[in-house]
Amino acid sequence: MSKLVIEGVSRIFPGVHGGEPTRALEPIDLRIADNDFITVLGPSGCGKSTLLRIVAGLDHPTTGTVLLDGQKVTRPGPDRGMVFQSYTLFPWLTVRENICFGLRERGVPAAAQQRISEEWIGKVGLRGFERHLPKMLSGGMQQRTALARALANEPKILLLAEPFGALDNQTRALMQEMLLAIWEAERKTVIFVTHDIEEAIFMASRVVVMSARPGRIKAELAVDLPHPRHYTMKTTPDFAALKARLTEEIRIESIRAAEQMATKAEA
Amino acid sequence: MFRPLIPVSRGAKIVLGVAFFVLFVGLWAAATFGKWVDPLFLRDPWQTIVTGWTLLAAHAYHIDIGVTVWRVVGGFVVAALLGVPLGILMGAYKPIEAFFEPFISFARYLPASAFIPLLIVWAGLGERSKMAVIFIGAFFPLVLMVAVIVSSTRRDLVEAAYTLGAGHSGIVRRVLLPASAPQIAESLRLVLGWAWTYVIVAEYIAAERGIGKTIIDSQALAATDQIIFGIVVIGIIGLVSDYLFKMVNQKLFPWSLA
Ligand SMILES: Nc1ncnc2c1ncn2[C@@H]1O[C@H](COP(=O)(O)OP(=O)(O)OP(=O)(O)O)[C@@H](O)[C@H]1O
Ligand SMILES: [Mg+2]
């Protein structure tokens, strides 16, 4: 059975100052099985963030519904953990307090909060930084904390909106491996939005390619590379073949997106 | 030396800050001892200190100071106790804001000093009328400032909290409040400064004692040294309370410092 069902979800943003409304998403259908790791690739502005925000319940679809375990999504909740592209740790809380935020909000007893946060601090490699404030952390450490904060809630599904987008390549590669190791151990259901084709293949059990605005699902590609995955996999022929295919798909869409911008500028 | 935003060392900061005071008093001394100004208009620094001492020793000036401080603190605390929660509610809940905001914006432009005669009719010559002036002068702008601070809380933090399972009251208590607390404290510091202006005006018009009362009495005697001493005392109290406020803010909100 599908964990998450996205049925005919579209989103039209009203026009600004009487302008044309923006069709961000064409009606989209997508089914995500339990324990699936889906990555969503697409050119800038195709509605990836919009789709994720709708699943999170932070935005509402113009048409269609999102069902999680058969329950209609109407508002944000702890069953859908989210990590944002921007740094969203609470600046007044330490690393540990940030990780405990959701637990405390749900009334988990203090002893259990302590145990769970301890466990996640270990898993994301932040031992020794429990009492640091977010401003004392590097970008990579902040995103690890944000990941631990989302996972400590034991969400049914994890939504990742380009969480490593602002990180340098080395840090990014380390974060990918860490997240993959966590996924291999916990088998969470994950939707991961990214611009990076290699990242999309390396992380995914299935890659979804979206078209230029208005966003539609253009192609889906199963990634049958074995687990556990190691960064050396990025140089194997199988990986290269997948990458070549996706690169071609994305190129077409990126050209279309660029042309759209050009015609819009002329108009 | 003059690179934008580069901090100065602690020592240099103190030296520079004190230097201007020295320069200021130096100019004052030069102008008065050098007989550039008529002593009727401006007494020299030494004379001012002697007068201050006499006021303290012979006229129990410390009681005037205490009375004025008490009025300021009383009016300010009441304004803060009512204004901060109302501002938070207005910032957090838009219907509450829509209800109060137009009236408070209107009330903010009413000069508190214009209410003094009215307040004396309503509340008499005692402490209540003086504190009411400070309250009117401090409360309305404070509410509006707090409301703006709370409304401008980073939306991404609010959204993150919702995805972590926070409810509506959790958002207010655990995101909006802590996120705005440092700026609210900063606005309280500003408003306390304004409260001083109102208390002096209130004391000019009707008071038994107080710094403002002694200043207005000195005017009748053309005792400019007493007037200046009063102004300097207010300045020093302001400086000290400002410093204490900053210290407390730094202790309470270390995460908000650059
Ligand atoms: N709040 C909004 N109001 C109006 N238009 C919006 C709003 N949010 C997004 N859009 C529009 O919807 C479209 C899709 O935006 P979205 O942020 O989902 O793109 P994206 O695929 O995440 O792009 P990127 O890869 O650059 O982050 C864009 O054209 C954008 O201008
Ligand atoms: Mg985006």
Coordinates of C-alpha atoms and ligand atoms in Angstrom, one line a residue:
Chain A
M1 CA 0.0 0.0 0.0
S2 CA 1.2 3.5 -0.7
K3 CA 2.3 5.5 2.2
L4 CA 1.7 8.9 0.6
V5 CA -0.7 9.5 -2.2
I6 CA -0.7 12.8 -4.2
E7 CA -3.8 13.0 -6.3
G8 CA -4.4 15.7 -8.9
V9 CA -2.6 18.3 -6.8
S10 CA -2.3 21.6 -8.6
R11 CA -1.4 25.1 -7.3
I12 CA -2.2 28.4 -9.0
F13 CA -0.9 31.5 -7.2
P14 CA -3.0 34.6 -7.7
G15 CA -1.6 37.3 -9.9
V16 CA 0.3 40.1 -8.2
H17 CA -1.2 43.6 -8.8
G18 CA -3.8 42.3 -11.2
G19 CA -1.2 40.4 -13.2
E20 CA -1.5 36.9 -14.6
P21 CA -1.9 34.2 -12.0
T22 CA 1.1 31.9 -11.7
R23 CA 0.4 28.2 -12.6
A24 CA 3.1 26.7 -10.3
L25 CA 1.9 23.1 -10.5
E26 CA -0.2 21.3 -13.1
P27 CA -2.3 18.5 -11.5
I28 CA 0.2 16.0 -10.2
D29 CA -0.3 12.3 -9.3
L30 CA 2.4 10.6 -7.4
R31 CA 2.3 7.5 -5.1
I32 CA 5.1 6.8 -2.7
A33 CA 5.5 3.4 -1.1
D34 CA 6.5 2.8 2.5
N35 CA 10.3 3.1 2.9
D36 CA 10.7 4.7 -0.5
F37 CA 13.4 7.3 -0.9
I38 CA 12.1 9.6 -3.7
T39 CA 14.3 12.4 -5.0
V40 CA 12.6 15.2 -7.0
L41 CA 14.6 16.9 -9.7
G42 CA 13.6 19.8 -11.9
P43 CA 14.6 23.1 -13.2
S44 CA 14.4 26.2 -11.0
G45 CA 10.8 27.5 -10.6
C46 CA 9.1 24.2 -11.6
G47 CA 7.2 24.0 -8.3
K48 CA 9.4 21.5 -6.3
S49 CA 9.2 23.6 -3.1
T50 CA 5.6 24.3 -3.7
L51 CA 4.8 20.5 -3.9
L52 CA 6.8 19.8 -0.8
R53 CA 5.1 22.6 1.1
I54 CA 1.7 21.2 0.1
V55 CA 2.7 17.8 1.4
A56 CA 3.9 19.4 4.6
G57 CA 0.6 21.2 5.0
L58 CA 2.2 24.6 4.9
D59 CA 0.5 25.5 1.7
H60 CA -2.9 24.4 0.2
P61 CA -3.4 22.9 -3.2
T62 CA -5.8 24.6 -5.6
T63 CA -7.2 21.2 -6.6
G64 CA -6.5 17.7 -5.5
T65 CA -5.6 16.0 -2.2
V66 CA -2.6 14.6 -0.4
L67 CA -3.2 11.5 1.7
L68 CA -0.8 10.1 4.2
D69 CA -1.7 6.6 5.4
G70 CA -5.2 7.3 3.9
Q71 CA -5.6 10.5 6.0
K72 CA -6.1 13.7 4.2
V73 CA -3.4 16.3 4.8
T74 CA -4.9 19.6 5.8
R75 CA -2.3 21.3 8.1
P76 CA 1.3 20.8 9.2
G77 CA 1.9 18.1 11.8
P78 CA 4.7 16.1 13.4
D79 CA 4.0 13.1 11.3
R80 CA 5.6 14.9 8.4
G81 CA 9.1 16.1 9.4
M82 CA 10.7 18.8 7.3
V83 CA 14.1 20.2 6.8
F84 CA 14.3 23.5 4.9
Q85 CA 16.9 24.9 2.6
S86 CA 17.3 27.9 4.8
Y87 CA 18.7 27.5 8.3
T88 CA 15.7 27.3 10.6
L89 CA 17.1 26.3 13.9
F90 CA 15.7 28.3 16.8
P91 CA 18.5 30.7 17.6
W92 CA 17.7 30.9 21.3
L93 CA 17.9 27.2 21.9
T94 CA 21.0 25.0 22.1
V95 CA 21.5 22.1 19.8
R96 CA 20.0 19.7 22.3
E97 CA 17.0 22.0 23.0
N98 CA 16.4 22.4 19.3
I99 CA 16.3 18.6 18.9
C100 CA 13.9 18.3 21.8
F101 CA 11.6 21.0 20.5
G102 CA 9.0 18.7 18.9
L103 CA 9.3 16.2 21.7
R104 CA 8.5 18.8 24.3
E105 CA 5.7 20.2 22.2
R106 CA 4.1 16.8 22.2
G107 CA 4.5 16.3 25.9
V108 CA 7.2 13.6 25.9
P109 CA 8.5 13.2 29.4
A110 CA 11.9 14.8 30.2
A111 CA 13.8 11.6 30.6
A112 CA 12.6 10.2 27.3
Q113 CA 13.5 13.6 25.6
Q114 CA 17.0 13.3 27.0
R115 CA 17.4 9.7 25.8
I116 CA 16.0 10.4 22.3
S117 CA 18.0 13.6 21.8
E118 CA 21.2 11.8 23.0
E119 CA 20.6 9.1 20.4
W120 CA 20.1 11.5 17.6
I121 CA 23.0 13.7 18.6
G122 CA 25.2 10.6 18.2
K123 CA 23.7 9.6 14.9
V124 CA 24.2 12.9 13.2
G125 CA 27.7 13.3 14.7
L126 CA 27.1 16.3 17.0
R127 CA 28.5 14.9 20.2
G128 CA 30.4 17.6 22.1
F129 CA 28.2 20.3 20.6
E130 CA 25.0 19.7 22.6
R131 CA 25.2 23.0 24.4
H132 CA 26.2 25.1 21.5
L133 CA 23.9 27.8 20.1
P134 CA 23.0 27.7 16.4
K135 CA 25.1 30.8 15.7
M136 CA 28.2 28.9 16.9
L137 CA 27.7 26.1 14.3
S138 CA 28.8 25.8 10.7
G139 CA 26.1 25.5 8.0
G140 CA 26.6 21.8 7.8
M141 CA 26.2 21.3 11.6
Q142 CA 23.1 23.4 11.6
Q143 CA 21.5 21.2 8.9
R144 CA 22.5 18.1 10.8
T145 CA 20.8 19.5 13.9
A146 CA 17.7 20.3 11.8
L147 CA 17.7 16.7 10.5
A148 CA 18.0 15.3 14.0
R149 CA 15.2 17.7 15.1
A150 CA 12.9 16.4 12.4
L151 CA 13.8 12.7 12.9
A152 CA 13.5 12.8 16.7
N153 CA 9.8 13.2 16.2
E154 CA 9.7 9.8 14.4
P155 CA 7.8 11.3 11.5
K156 CA 6.0 8.9 9.1
I157 CA 7.6 10.7 6.2
L158 CA 10.6 13.0 6.0
L159 CA 10.4 16.0 3.6
L160 CA 13.7 17.5 2.6
A161 CA 13.7 20.7 0.6
E162 CA 17.3 21.0 -0.8
P163 CA 18.7 20.8 2.7
F164 CA 22.3 20.6 1.5
G165 CA 21.8 23.3 -1.2
A166 CA 23.9 25.9 0.6
L167 CA 26.8 23.6 1.6
D168 CA 30.1 23.2 -0.2
N169 CA 30.8 20.0 -2.1
Q170 CA 32.8 18.1 0.5
T171 CA 30.3 18.8 3.3
R172 CA 27.5 18.0 1.0
A173 CA 29.0 14.6 0.2
L174 CA 29.5 13.8 3.9
M175 CA 25.9 14.8 4.6
Q176 CA 24.6 12.6 1.8
E177 CA 26.4 9.6 3.2
M178 CA 25.2 10.4 6.7
L179 CA 21.6 10.7 5.6
L180 CA 21.8 7.6 3.5
A181 CA 23.3 5.6 6.5
I182 CA 20.4 6.8 8.6
W183 CA 17.9 5.8 5.9
E184 CA 19.5 2.4 5.5
A185 CA 19.2 1.9 9.3
E186 CA 15.7 3.3 9.8
R187 CA 14.0 2.8 6.4
K188 CA 12.1 6.0 6.6
T189 CA 9.9 7.2 3.8
V190 CA 11.7 10.3 2.3
I191 CA 11.0 12.9 -0.3
F192 CA 14.1 14.8 -1.2
V193 CA 14.1 17.8 -3.5
T194 CA 17.4 18.7 -5.2
H195 CA 19.0 20.4 -8.2
D196 CA 21.9 18.1 -8.2
I197 CA 21.6 15.1 -10.5
E198 CA 24.3 13.0 -8.8
E199 CA 22.8 13.7 -5.4
A200 CA 19.4 12.6 -6.8
I201 CA 20.7 9.3 -8.0
F202 CA 23.0 8.6 -5.1
M203 CA 20.2 9.0 -2.5
A204 CA 17.2 7.7 -4.3
S205 CA 15.3 4.5 -4.8
R206 CA 13.3 6.4 -7.4
V207 CA 14.0 9.7 -9.1
V208 CA 11.1 11.9 -10.2
V209 CA 11.8 14.5 -12.9
M210 CA 9.6 17.5 -13.1
S211 CA 9.0 19.6 -16.2
A212 CA 9.5 23.4 -16.4
R213 CA 6.7 25.6 -15.1
P214 CA 3.9 24.7 -14.9
G215 CA 5.4 21.7 -13.1
R216 CA 4.3 18.2 -14.2
I217 CA 5.9 14.9 -13.6
K218 CA 7.9 14.3 -16.7
A219 CA 9.7 11.0 -16.0
E220 CA 10.2 8.5 -13.2
L221 CA 13.3 6.4 -12.9
A222 CA 13.9 3.5 -10.6
V223 CA 17.4 3.4 -9.1
D224 CA 18.3 -0.2 -8.5
L225 CA 21.8 0.4 -7.2
P226 CA 22.5 -1.8 -4.2
H227 CA 22.7 -0.8 -0.6
P228 CA 24.7 0.1 1.5
R229 CA 25.9 2.7 -0.9
H230 CA 29.3 4.2 -0.7
Y231 CA 30.5 7.4 -2.5
T232 CA 32.8 5.3 -4.8
M233 CA 29.5 4.2 -6.4
K234 CA 29.4 7.6 -8.2
T235 CA 32.1 6.4 -10.6
T236 CA 30.5 3.1 -11.6
P237 CA 29.1 2.5 -15.2
D238 CA 25.6 1.9 -13.9
F239 CA 25.7 5.2 -12.1
A240 CA 27.1 7.0 -15.1
A241 CA 24.3 5.5 -17.3
L242 CA 21.6 6.8 -15.0
K243 CA 23.3 10.1 -14.8
A244 CA 23.5 10.5 -18.6
R245 CA 19.8 9.7 -18.9
L246 CA 18.7 12.2 -16.3
T247 CA 21.1 14.8 -17.6
E248 CA 19.4 14.7 -20.9
E249 CA 15.9 14.9 -19.4
I250 CA 16.8 17.8 -17.3
R251 CA 18.6 19.6 -20.1
I252 CA 15.5 19.7 -22.2
E253 CA 13.5 21.1 -19.3
S254 CA 16.1 23.7 -18.4
I255 CA 16.1 24.9 -22.0
R256 CA 12.3 25.1 -21.9
A257 CA 12.5 27.0 -18.6
A258 CA 15.0 29.5 -20.0
E259 CA 12.9 30.0 -23.1
Q260 CA 9.8 30.7 -20.9
M261 CA 11.8 33.3 -19.1
A262 CA 12.9 34.9 -22.4
T263 CA 9.3 35.1 -23.8
K264 CA 8.1 36.5 -20.5
A265 CA 10.7 39.2 -20.7
E266 CA 9.7 40.1 -24.2
A267 CA 6.0 40.3 -23.3
Chain B
M1 CA 41.0 53.1 11.7
F2 CA 37.7 54.0 10.1
R3 CA 36.6 50.7 8.5
P4 CA 32.8 50.1 8.5
L5 CA 31.4 47.9 11.3
I6 CA 34.8 46.9 12.8
P7 CA 34.4 46.8 16.6
V8 CA 36.8 48.8 18.8
S9 CA 38.6 47.2 21.8
R10 CA 37.0 47.5 25.2
G11 CA 39.7 49.9 26.5
A12 CA 39.5 52.2 23.5
K13 CA 35.7 52.2 23.8
I14 CA 35.8 53.5 27.4
V15 CA 38.6 56.0 26.6
L16 CA 36.6 57.4 23.6
G17 CA 33.4 57.6 25.6
V18 CA 34.9 59.4 28.5
A19 CA 36.9 61.7 26.2
F20 CA 33.8 63.3 24.9
F21 CA 32.5 64.0 28.5
V22 CA 35.9 65.6 29.3
L23 CA 35.7 67.7 26.1
F24 CA 32.2 68.7 26.9
V25 CA 33.0 69.8 30.5
G26 CA 36.2 71.4 29.2
L27 CA 34.2 73.6 26.8
W28 CA 31.8 74.5 29.5
A29 CA 34.6 75.4 31.9
A30 CA 36.4 77.5 29.2
A31 CA 33.2 79.4 28.4
T32 CA 32.4 80.1 32.0
F33 CA 35.8 80.7 33.6
G34 CA 36.9 82.6 30.5
K35 CA 33.9 84.9 31.1
W36 CA 32.6 84.4 27.6
V37 CA 29.1 84.1 28.9
D38 CA 27.2 85.9 31.6
P39 CA 27.1 83.8 34.8
L40 CA 23.5 84.7 35.1
F41 CA 22.9 82.4 32.0
L42 CA 25.4 79.7 32.7
R43 CA 27.3 79.1 36.0
D44 CA 30.7 77.4 35.9
P45 CA 31.1 73.6 36.6
W46 CA 32.6 74.2 40.0
Q47 CA 29.8 76.4 41.1
T48 CA 27.3 73.9 39.9
I49 CA 28.8 71.1 41.9
V50 CA 28.9 73.3 45.0
T51 CA 25.2 74.2 44.5
G52 CA 24.4 70.5 44.1
W53 CA 26.2 69.7 47.3
T54 CA 24.2 72.4 49.1
L55 CA 21.0 71.1 47.7
L56 CA 21.7 67.6 48.9
A57 CA 23.0 68.6 52.3
A58 CA 20.6 71.4 53.2
H59 CA 17.5 70.7 51.1
A60 CA 17.3 66.9 51.1
Y61 CA 17.6 66.9 47.3
H62 CA 17.9 63.1 47.4
I63 CA 14.3 63.0 48.4
D64 CA 13.3 64.9 45.3
I65 CA 15.4 62.5 43.2
G66 CA 13.8 59.5 44.9
V67 CA 10.3 60.9 44.4
T68 CA 10.9 61.5 40.7
V69 CA 12.5 58.0 40.2
W70 CA 9.6 56.4 41.9
R71 CA 7.1 58.2 39.6
V72 CA 9.0 57.2 36.5
V73 CA 9.4 53.6 37.6
G74 CA 5.8 53.3 38.7
G75 CA 4.3 54.7 35.5
F76 CA 6.8 52.8 33.3
V77 CA 6.2 49.4 35.1
V78 CA 2.4 49.8 34.8
A79 CA 2.7 50.7 31.1
A80 CA 5.1 47.8 30.5
L81 CA 2.9 45.3 32.4
L82 CA -0.2 46.2 30.3
G83 CA 1.5 47.2 27.1
V84 CA 3.8 44.3 26.5
P85 CA 1.1 41.6 26.7
L86 CA -1.3 43.6 24.6
G87 CA 1.4 44.2 22.0
I88 CA 2.2 40.5 21.9
L89 CA -1.5 39.6 21.5
M90 CA -1.8 42.2 18.7
G91 CA 1.3 41.0 16.9
A92 CA 0.3 37.4 17.2
Y93 CA -3.5 37.5 16.5
K94 CA -4.5 39.7 13.6
P95 CA -8.2 40.2 14.6
I96 CA -7.0 41.6 17.9
E97 CA -4.6 43.9 16.0
A98 CA -7.4 45.0 13.7
F99 CA -9.5 45.9 16.7
F100 CA -7.0 47.9 18.7
E101 CA -4.5 49.2 16.1
P102 CA -6.4 52.2 14.7
F103 CA -7.3 53.5 18.1
I104 CA -3.8 53.1 19.5
S105 CA -2.3 54.7 16.4
F106 CA -4.6 57.7 17.1
A107 CA -3.9 57.8 20.8
R108 CA -0.1 57.7 20.2
Y109 CA -0.3 61.1 18.6
L110 CA -2.0 62.7 21.5
P111 CA 0.7 64.5 23.4
A112 CA 0.9 63.1 26.9
S113 CA 1.7 66.5 28.4
A114 CA -1.6 67.9 27.0
F115 CA -3.4 65.5 29.3
I116 CA -1.8 66.9 32.5
P117 CA -4.5 69.5 33.3
L118 CA -7.2 66.9 32.6
L119 CA -5.5 64.3 34.7
I120 CA -5.2 66.7 37.6
V121 CA -8.9 67.2 37.5
W122 CA -9.5 63.5 37.3
A123 CA -6.8 62.1 39.6
G124 CA -5.9 65.1 41.8
L125 CA -2.4 66.5 42.5
G126 CA -1.0 63.3 44.0
E127 CA 1.2 60.6 42.6
R128 CA -1.6 59.0 40.5
S129 CA -1.9 61.9 38.1
K130 CA 1.9 62.0 37.5
M131 CA 2.1 58.3 36.9
A132 CA -0.9 58.5 34.6
V133 CA 1.0 61.0 32.4
I134 CA 3.9 58.7 32.1
F135 CA 1.6 55.8 31.5
I136 CA -0.1 57.6 28.6
G137 CA 3.2 58.7 27.1
A138 CA 4.7 55.2 27.3
F139 CA 1.9 52.8 26.9
F140 CA 0.6 53.6 23.3
P141 CA 3.9 53.7 21.5
L142 CA 5.1 50.7 23.5
V143 CA 2.1 48.6 22.4
L144 CA 2.7 49.5 18.7
M145 CA 6.4 48.7 18.8
V146 CA 5.9 45.4 20.5
A147 CA 3.1 44.4 18.0
V148 CA 5.4 45.2 15.1
I149 CA 8.3 43.3 16.6
V150 CA 6.1 40.2 17.2
S151 CA 4.6 40.4 13.7
S152 CA 8.0 40.4 12.1
T153 CA 9.1 37.1 13.6
R154 CA 10.8 35.0 10.9
R155 CA 8.1 33.0 9.1
D156 CA 10.4 30.1 8.4
L157 CA 10.9 29.6 12.2
V158 CA 7.1 29.6 12.6
E159 CA 6.7 27.1 9.8
A160 CA 9.5 24.9 11.2
A161 CA 7.7 24.8 14.6
Y162 CA 4.4 23.8 13.0
T163 CA 6.1 20.9 11.2
L164 CA 7.5 19.8 14.5
G165 CA 4.0 19.6 16.0
A166 CA 3.6 22.9 17.7
G167 CA 0.0 24.1 18.1
H168 CA -1.2 27.7 17.9
S169 CA -0.5 28.5 21.5
G170 CA 2.9 26.7 21.3
I171 CA 3.8 29.0 18.4
V172 CA 3.1 32.0 20.5
R173 CA 4.8 30.8 23.7
R174 CA 7.8 29.0 22.2
V175 CA 8.5 30.8 19.0
L176 CA 7.0 34.3 18.9
L177 CA 7.9 35.2 22.5
P178 CA 11.5 34.1 22.6
A179 CA 12.1 35.3 19.1
S180 CA 10.9 38.8 20.0
A181 CA 12.1 39.1 23.6
P182 CA 15.4 40.8 22.9
Q183 CA 13.8 43.5 20.7
I184 CA 11.0 44.0 23.2
A185 CA 13.6 44.5 25.9
E186 CA 15.3 47.0 23.7
S187 CA 12.0 48.9 23.1
L188 CA 11.4 49.0 26.8
R189 CA 14.8 50.7 27.2
L190 CA 13.8 53.3 24.7
V191 CA 10.4 54.0 26.3
L192 CA 12.0 54.4 29.7
G193 CA 14.0 57.2 28.3
W194 CA 10.8 58.9 27.1
A195 CA 9.2 58.4 30.5
W196 CA 11.8 60.9 32.0
T197 CA 10.6 63.6 29.7
Y198 CA 7.0 63.2 30.8
V199 CA 7.7 63.1 34.5
I200 CA 9.6 66.4 34.4
V201 CA 6.8 68.2 32.5
A202 CA 4.3 66.7 34.9
E203 CA 6.3 68.0 37.9
Y204 CA 6.6 71.5 36.3
I205 CA 2.8 71.8 36.4
A206 CA 1.9 70.4 39.8
A207 CA 4.1 68.7 42.3
E208 CA 5.2 69.1 46.0
R209 CA 8.6 67.7 45.3
G210 CA 10.7 66.1 42.6
I211 CA 13.5 67.1 40.2
G212 CA 11.1 68.9 37.9
K213 CA 9.6 70.8 40.8
T214 CA 13.0 72.1 41.9
I215 CA 13.9 73.0 38.4
I216 CA 10.8 75.1 37.9
D217 CA 11.3 76.8 41.4
S218 CA 14.9 77.6 40.5
Q219 CA 13.7 79.4 37.4
A220 CA 11.8 81.8 39.6
L221 CA 15.1 82.5 41.5
A222 CA 17.1 82.6 38.3
A223 CA 19.3 79.9 39.9
T224 CA 20.7 78.5 36.6
D225 CA 23.2 76.4 38.6
Q226 CA 20.4 74.5 40.3
I227 CA 18.6 74.0 37.0
I228 CA 21.7 72.6 35.4
F229 CA 22.5 70.4 38.4
G230 CA 19.0 69.0 38.0
I231 CA 19.4 68.3 34.3
V232 CA 22.8 66.6 35.0
V233 CA 21.3 64.4 37.7
I234 CA 18.6 63.3 35.2
G235 CA 21.3 62.6 32.7
I236 CA 23.3 60.5 35.1
I237 CA 20.3 58.4 36.2
G238 CA 19.4 57.9 32.6
L239 CA 23.0 56.8 31.8
V240 CA 23.0 54.3 34.7
S241 CA 19.6 52.8 34.0
D242 CA 20.4 52.5 30.3
Y243 CA 23.6 50.7 31.2
L244 CA 21.8 48.3 33.6
F245 CA 19.2 47.6 30.9
K246 CA 21.9 46.7 28.4
M247 CA 23.7 44.5 30.9
V248 CA 20.5 42.6 31.8
N249 CA 19.7 42.2 28.0
Q250 CA 23.1 40.8 27.3
K251 CA 22.8 38.3 30.2
L252 CA 19.2 37.3 29.3
F253 CA 19.7 37.0 25.5
P254 CA 23.2 36.0 24.7
W255 CA 22.0 34.3 21.5
S256 CA 20.9 37.6 19.9
L257 CA 24.2 39.3 20.1
A258 CA 26.2 39.7 16.9
Ligands
LIG1 N1 3.9 32.6 -2.4 C1 3.9 32.6 -3.8 N2 3.2 33.6 -4.5 C2 3.3 33.6 -5.8 N3 4.0 32.8 -6.6 C3 4.7 31.9 -6.0 C4 4.7 31.7 -4.6 N4 5.6 30.7 -4.2 C5 6.0 30.2 -5.4 N5 5.5 30.9 -6.5 C6 5.8 30.7 -7.9 O1 5.6 29.3 -8.1 C7 6.6 28.8 -9.0 C8 7.2 27.6 -8.4 O2 8.0 28.0 -7.2 P1 8.8 26.9 -6.4 O3 9.4 27.7 -5.3 O4 8.0 25.8 -6.0 O5 9.9 26.5 -7.4 P2 11.1 25.5 -7.2 O6 11.0 24.4 -8.1 O7 11.3 25.1 -5.8 O8 12.4 26.4 -7.7 P3 13.9 26.4 -7.1 O9 14.5 25.1 -7.6 O10 14.5 27.6 -7.7 O11 13.8 26.4 -5.6 C9 7.5 29.9 -9.3 O12 7.2 30.4 -10.5 C10 7.2 30.9 -8.2 O13 7.4 32.2 -8.8
MG2 MG 12.7 25.6 -4.2

